[in-house]
mmCIF file of C-alpha atoms in Angstrom:
data_model
loop_
_atom_site.group_PDB
_atom_site.id
_atom_site.type_symbol
_atom_site.label_atom_id
_atom_site.label_comp_id
_atom_site.label_asym_id
_atom_site.label_seq_id
_atom_site.Cartn_x
_atom_site.Cartn_y
_atom_site.Cartn_z
ATOM 1 C CA MET M 1 -1.442 108.073 143.727
ATOM 2 C CA GLY M 2 0.614 105.768 145.883
ATOM 3 C CA ARG M 3 -0.921 104.258 149.097
ATOM 4 C CA ILE M 4 0.871 104.493 152.450
ATOM 5 C CA PHE M 5 2.046 101.578 154.477
ATOM 6 C CA GLU M 6 3.405 103.069 157.624
ATOM 7 C CA THR M 7 6.490 101.749 159.547
ATOM 8 C CA ARG M 8 5.564 99.027 162.101
ATOM 9 C CA LYS M 9 5.847 100.341 165.546
ATOM 10 C CA THR M 10 6.793 98.279 168.486
ATOM 11 C CA THR M 11 5.322 99.547 171.820
ATOM 12 C CA MET M 12 7.999 100.465 174.481
ATOM 13 C CA MET M 13 7.617 100.226 178.092
ATOM 14 C CA ALA M 14 4.885 102.668 179.229
ATOM 15 C CA ARG M 15 6.342 105.823 181.028
ATOM 16 C CA TRP M 16 4.489 108.040 183.440
ATOM 17 C CA ASN M 17 6.103 111.057 182.040
ATOM 18 C CA LYS M 18 5.016 110.456 178.336
ATOM 19 C CA MET M 19 2.255 112.906 178.508
ATOM 20 C CA ALA M 20 4.559 115.561 180.185
ATOM 21 C CA LYS M 21 7.074 115.102 177.358
ATOM 22 C CA LEU M 22 4.442 115.611 174.699
ATOM 23 C CA PHE M 23 3.359 118.922 176.504
ATOM 24 C CA THR M 24 6.825 120.029 176.736
ATOM 25 C CA ARG M 25 7.456 119.344 173.123
ATOM 26 C CA ILE M 26 4.240 121.213 171.992
ATOM 27 C CA SER M 27 5.098 124.166 174.238
ATOM 28 C CA LYS M 28 8.524 124.645 172.535
ATOM 29 C CA ASP M 29 6.635 124.345 169.068
ATOM 30 C CA ILE M 30 4.405 127.151 170.324
ATOM 31 C CA ALA M 31 7.406 129.260 171.447
ATOM 32 C CA ILE M 32 8.996 128.905 168.092
ATOM 33 C CA ALA M 33 5.729 129.460 166.021
ATOM 34 C CA VAL M 34 5.012 132.683 168.154
ATOM 35 C CA LYS M 35 8.501 133.964 167.733
ATOM 36 C CA SER M 36 8.396 133.596 163.897
ATOM 37 C CA GLY M 37 4.931 134.758 163.174
ATOM 38 C CA GLY M 38 3.087 136.194 166.209
ATOM 39 C CA ALA M 39 0.644 135.037 168.786
ATOM 40 C CA ASN M 40 -2.600 135.184 166.672
ATOM 41 C CA PRO M 41 -3.431 131.789 165.058
ATOM 42 C CA ASP M 42 -5.756 133.445 162.456
ATOM 43 C CA THR M 43 -2.780 135.140 160.811
ATOM 44 C CA ASN M 44 -0.035 132.675 161.816
ATOM 45 C CA PRO M 45 -0.760 129.239 160.123
ATOM 46 C CA THR M 46 2.257 127.614 161.889
ATOM 47 C CA LEU M 47 0.730 128.471 165.299
ATOM 48 C CA ARG M 48 -2.636 127.305 164.142
ATOM 49 C CA ARG M 49 -1.039 124.000 163.150
ATOM 50 C CA VAL M 50 0.674 123.584 166.500
ATOM 51 C CA LEU M 51 -2.550 124.377 168.327
ATOM 52 C CA GLN M 52 -4.310 121.662 166.402
ATOM 53 C CA ASN M 53 -1.691 119.217 167.512
ATOM 54 C CA ALA M 54 -2.099 120.303 171.107
ATOM 55 C CA ARG M 55 -5.748 119.563 170.925
ATOM 56 C CA ALA M 56 -5.039 116.311 169.364
ATOM 57 C CA GLY M 57 -2.641 115.450 172.343
ATOM 58 C CA ASN M 58 -5.241 116.439 174.715
ATOM 59 C CA MET M 59 -3.078 119.217 176.079
ATOM 60 C CA PRO M 60 -5.180 121.285 178.639
ATOM 61 C CA LYS M 61 -6.305 124.779 177.415
ATOM 62 C CA ASP M 62 -4.759 126.457 180.383
ATOM 63 C CA LYS M 63 -1.392 124.927 179.594
ATOM 64 C CA VAL M 64 -1.777 126.051 175.942
ATOM 65 C CA GLU M 65 -2.679 129.512 176.873
ATOM 66 C CA ALA M 66 0.235 129.700 179.427
ATOM 67 C CA ALA M 67 2.619 128.560 176.748
ATOM 68 C CA ILE M 68 1.471 131.305 174.433
ATOM 69 C CA LYS M 69 1.744 133.852 177.181
ATOM 70 C CA ARG M 70 5.238 132.878 177.971
ATOM 71 C CA ALA M 71 6.049 132.901 174.272
ATOM 72 C CA THR M 72 5.081 136.609 174.028
ATOM 73 C CA GLY M 73 7.162 137.620 177.158
ATOM 74 C CA GLN M 74 10.342 139.356 177.093
ATOM 75 C CA ASP M 75 12.137 136.657 178.992
ATOM 76 C CA GLN M 76 11.041 133.746 176.642
ATOM 77 C CA GLN M 77 14.064 131.475 175.796
ATOM 78 C CA ASP M 78 15.017 131.486 172.116
ATOM 79 C CA TYR M 79 15.001 127.854 170.852
ATOM 80 C CA GLU M 80 17.245 126.843 167.945
ATOM 81 C CA VAL M 81 16.127 123.823 165.853
ATOM 82 C CA VAL M 82 18.971 121.455 165.278
ATOM 83 C CA LEU M 83 18.929 118.183 163.298
ATOM 84 C CA TYR M 84 21.292 115.522 164.209
ATOM 85 C CA GLU M 85 22.087 112.255 162.160
ATOM 86 C CA GLY M 86 23.555 109.012 163.163
ATOM 87 C CA TYR M 87 23.364 105.221 162.996
ATOM 88 C CA GLY M 88 21.862 103.011 165.734
ATOM 89 C CA PRO M 89 22.541 99.422 166.279
ATOM 90 C CA HIS M 90 22.500 97.125 163.135
ATOM 91 C CA GLY M 91 22.870 99.910 160.736
ATOM 92 C CA ILE M 92 19.624 101.629 161.322
ATOM 93 C CA ALA M 93 19.678 105.363 160.274
ATOM 94 C CA LEU M 94 18.414 107.951 162.695
ATOM 95 C CA LEU M 95 17.453 111.628 162.423
ATOM 96 C CA VAL M 96 17.114 113.328 165.772
ATOM 97 C CA GLU M 97 15.103 116.703 165.727
ATOM 98 C CA THR M 98 15.983 118.974 168.713
ATOM 99 C CA ALA M 99 14.815 122.398 169.949
ATOM 100 C CA THR M 100 17.311 123.782 172.272
ATOM 101 C CA ASP M 101 18.627 126.933 174.063
ATOM 102 C CA ASN M 102 22.121 125.358 174.528
ATOM 103 C CA VAL M 103 23.567 123.511 171.560
ATOM 104 C CA VAL M 104 26.607 122.333 173.584
ATOM 105 C CA ARG M 105 24.501 120.498 176.157
ATOM 106 C CA THR M 106 22.369 118.998 173.420
ATOM 107 C CA VAL M 107 24.927 117.676 171.158
ATOM 108 C CA ALA M 108 26.820 116.096 174.214
ATOM 109 C CA ASN M 109 23.663 114.412 175.511
ATOM 110 C CA VAL M 110 22.614 113.138 172.023
ATOM 111 C CA ARG M 111 26.102 111.695 171.496
ATOM 112 C CA MET M 112 26.024 110.060 174.901
ATOM 113 C CA HIS M 113 22.680 108.281 173.999
ATOM 114 C CA PHE M 114 24.125 106.955 170.712
ATOM 115 C CA LYS M 115 27.163 105.607 172.498
ATOM 116 C CA ASP M 116 25.308 104.131 175.393
ATOM 117 C CA TYR M 117 22.901 102.132 173.114
ATOM 118 C CA GLY M 118 25.397 100.963 170.539
ATOM 119 C CA GLY M 119 25.103 103.647 167.942
ATOM 120 C CA ASN M 120 27.379 106.323 166.567
ATOM 121 C CA LEU M 121 26.482 110.085 166.113
ATOM 122 C CA GLY M 122 27.393 111.055 162.493
ATOM 123 C CA THR M 123 28.122 114.197 160.657
ATOM 124 C CA THR M 124 25.624 116.437 158.744
ATOM 125 C CA GLY M 125 24.609 114.597 155.575
ATOM 126 C CA SER M 126 25.643 111.217 156.850
ATOM 127 C CA VAL M 127 22.096 109.649 156.744
ATOM 128 C CA GLY M 128 19.944 112.573 155.701
ATOM 129 C CA PHE M 129 19.847 111.428 152.144
ATOM 130 C CA LEU M 130 18.031 108.229 153.180
ATOM 131 C CA PHE M 131 15.032 110.525 154.157
ATOM 132 C CA GLN M 132 12.621 112.803 152.470
ATOM 133 C CA ARG M 133 11.123 115.800 154.425
ATOM 134 C CA MET M 134 7.455 115.853 153.897
ATOM 135 C CA GLY M 135 4.304 117.512 155.211
ATOM 136 C CA VAL M 136 2.157 114.898 156.994
ATOM 137 C CA PHE M 137 -1.472 115.338 157.972
ATOM 138 C CA ARG M 138 -3.633 112.986 159.958
ATOM 139 C CA LEU M 139 -7.490 113.230 159.694
ATOM 140 C CA ALA M 140 -10.315 111.350 161.372
ATOM 141 C CA PRO M 141 -11.962 109.135 158.780
ATOM 142 C CA GLU M 142 -15.627 109.667 159.782
ATOM 143 C CA GLY M 143 -17.658 111.244 156.958
ATOM 144 C CA VAL M 144 -14.904 111.497 154.681
ATOM 145 C CA ASP M 145 -14.974 110.241 151.020
ATOM 146 C CA LEU M 146 -11.406 109.188 150.502
ATOM 147 C CA GLU M 147 -11.513 109.038 146.557
ATOM 148 C CA ALA M 148 -13.210 112.414 146.384
ATOM 149 C CA LEU M 149 -10.782 113.865 148.834
ATOM 150 C CA GLU M 150 -7.774 112.527 147.046
ATOM 151 C CA LEU M 151 -8.908 114.071 143.777
ATOM 152 C CA ASP M 152 -9.536 117.383 145.412
ATOM 153 C CA LEU M 153 -6.091 117.462 146.855
ATOM 154 C CA ILE M 154 -3.981 116.259 144.053
ATOM 155 C CA ASP M 155 -3.739 119.739 142.538
ATOM 156 C CA HIS M 156 -2.709 121.094 145.975
ATOM 157 C CA GLY M 157 0.389 119.028 146.401
ATOM 158 C CA LEU M 158 -0.889 115.811 147.518
ATOM 159 C CA GLN M 159 1.658 112.899 146.942
ATOM 160 C CA GLU M 160 0.436 110.040 149.132
ATOM 161 C CA MET M 161 -2.667 109.154 150.944
ATOM 162 C CA GLY M 162 -3.756 106.097 152.832
ATOM 163 C CA GLU M 163 -5.105 104.852 156.262
ATOM 164 C CA THR M 164 -3.340 103.791 159.426
ATOM 165 C CA SER M 165 -4.083 103.508 163.128
ATOM 166 C CA ASN M 166 -2.866 105.457 166.099
ATOM 167 C CA GLU M 167 -1.524 103.919 169.203
ATOM 168 C CA LYS M 168 -5.009 103.415 170.502
ATOM 169 C CA GLY M 169 -6.047 101.566 167.463
ATOM 170 C CA GLU M 170 -8.209 104.353 166.119
ATOM 171 C CA LYS M 171 -8.311 104.634 162.388
ATOM 172 C CA GLN M 172 -6.775 107.743 160.731
ATOM 173 C CA ILE M 173 -6.281 109.095 157.179
ATOM 174 C CA VAL M 174 -2.692 109.975 156.567
ATOM 175 C CA ILE M 175 -1.915 112.474 153.873
ATOM 176 C CA ARG M 176 1.526 113.429 152.670
ATOM 177 C CA CYS M 177 3.010 116.098 150.538
ATOM 178 C CA ALA M 178 6.507 117.570 149.640
ATOM 179 C CA PHE M 179 7.518 119.822 152.473
ATOM 180 C CA ASN M 180 7.518 122.911 150.120
ATOM 181 C CA ASP M 181 3.737 122.321 149.503
ATOM 182 C CA PHE M 182 2.929 122.080 153.201
ATOM 183 C CA GLY M 183 1.149 125.490 153.406
ATOM 184 C CA GLN M 184 -0.749 125.076 150.295
ATOM 185 C CA LEU M 185 -2.114 121.722 151.254
ATOM 186 C CA GLN M 186 -2.875 122.861 154.780
ATOM 187 C CA SER M 187 -5.058 125.675 153.295
ATOM 188 C CA ALA M 188 -6.680 123.193 150.866
ATOM 189 C CA ILE M 189 -7.649 120.846 153.658
ATOM 190 C CA GLU M 190 -9.037 123.605 155.818
ATOM 191 C CA ALA M 191 -10.902 125.125 152.924
ATOM 192 C CA ARG M 192 -12.811 121.809 152.739
ATOM 193 C CA GLY M 193 -13.973 122.193 156.331
ATOM 194 C CA LEU M 194 -11.575 119.584 157.648
ATOM 195 C CA THR M 195 -9.586 120.006 160.792
ATOM 196 C CA PRO M 196 -6.504 117.748 160.852
ATOM 197 C CA LEU M 197 -6.005 115.689 164.074
ATOM 198 C CA SER M 198 -2.368 116.562 163.647
ATOM 199 C CA SER M 199 -0.149 118.260 161.036
ATOM 200 C CA GLU M 200 3.637 118.018 161.039
ATOM 201 C CA SER M 201 6.789 118.058 158.920
ATOM 202 C CA GLU M 202 8.339 114.621 159.137
ATOM 203 C CA TYR M 203 11.278 112.982 157.798
ATOM 204 C CA ILE M 204 10.211 109.886 155.802
ATOM 205 C CA ALA M 205 12.576 107.060 155.213
ATOM 206 C CA GLN M 206 12.707 106.093 151.524
ATOM 207 C CA THR M 207 13.856 102.458 152.270
ATOM 208 C CA LEU M 208 12.981 100.593 155.390
ATOM 209 C CA ILE M 209 15.182 97.940 156.917
ATOM 210 C CA GLU M 210 13.529 94.850 158.739
ATOM 211 C CA LEU M 211 15.174 93.407 161.701
ATOM 212 C CA PRO M 212 14.246 90.365 163.969
ATOM 213 C CA GLU M 213 12.256 91.345 166.970
ATOM 214 C CA ASP M 214 15.273 91.195 169.364
ATOM 215 C CA LYS M 215 17.467 93.407 167.238
ATOM 216 C CA ALA M 216 14.562 95.816 166.515
ATOM 217 C CA HIS M 217 14.154 96.223 170.260
ATOM 218 C CA GLU M 218 17.784 97.296 170.687
ATOM 219 C CA VAL M 219 17.260 100.001 168.137
ATOM 220 C CA LEU M 220 14.003 101.091 169.856
ATOM 221 C CA GLU M 221 15.736 101.171 173.077
ATOM 222 C CA LEU M 222 18.010 103.995 171.664
ATOM 223 C CA VAL M 223 15.102 105.753 170.062
ATOM 224 C CA ASP M 224 13.175 105.811 173.386
ATOM 225 C CA ALA M 225 16.188 107.143 175.376
ATOM 226 C CA LEU M 226 16.630 109.829 172.649
ATOM 227 C CA GLU M 227 12.784 110.686 172.884
ATOM 228 C CA GLN M 228 13.056 111.131 176.673
ATOM 229 C CA ASP M 229 15.757 113.790 176.408
ATOM 230 C CA GLU M 230 14.488 117.241 177.191
ATOM 231 C CA ASP M 231 15.818 118.749 174.143
ATOM 232 C CA VAL M 232 14.709 116.231 171.597
ATOM 233 C CA GLN M 233 11.537 116.885 169.751
ATOM 234 C CA ARG M 234 11.227 113.879 167.699
ATOM 235 C CA VAL M 235 13.241 111.019 166.245
ATOM 236 C CA PHE M 236 12.816 109.405 162.824
ATOM 237 C CA HIS M 237 14.386 106.079 161.592
ATOM 238 C CA ASN M 238 14.249 103.652 158.772
ATOM 239 C CA LEU M 239 13.400 100.555 160.962
ATOM 240 C CA GLY M 240 10.659 98.753 159.133
#
């Protein structure tokens, strides 16, 4: 079983609205999950996963409850998930995952960000082949026997398992599977009494490109600008 060596992450300038952006993203995830499977996390595994991510992001309980209430209301906006592809500076490939109620606005903004930071918005399929969509689970390592867990989960879709650290330097276990095995692996992890710190579908670059620090910073400026856009949920790239 392959071990994970996660992409190097350069810390960008701290922003006061970082937490607000995270809560907005999770609120949209809640709306999409409730729309597709109802407001009961016991019968809606997608919502249960999103609520786990909300706890991991320290989203206040009242904000979570308000998001669920809004999602069940008649006037809740319908969000369309749209994936945009393009190249940033120095040939770095980017996938931009959005959740929007106005595609015209969103594509215009995404194109503007690419242009402003030396990139180019591409067409569908232009860089997607460079990434693999996978299910990604992050667990706290305390009390976990890595070898035993790996053996337990292989039959449930586990493809990669390793250790990394979050932005605070706290160690985490990272588990990956093919996207089609996401639900199966989620159930297997929960059946072992483990609650993931987060669980997401992510686009994993198959080959990473290393750049000098100054050039990498140019790419990350584009990533940062995209991430601050109200319609953008997440940005994936192949910068090593």
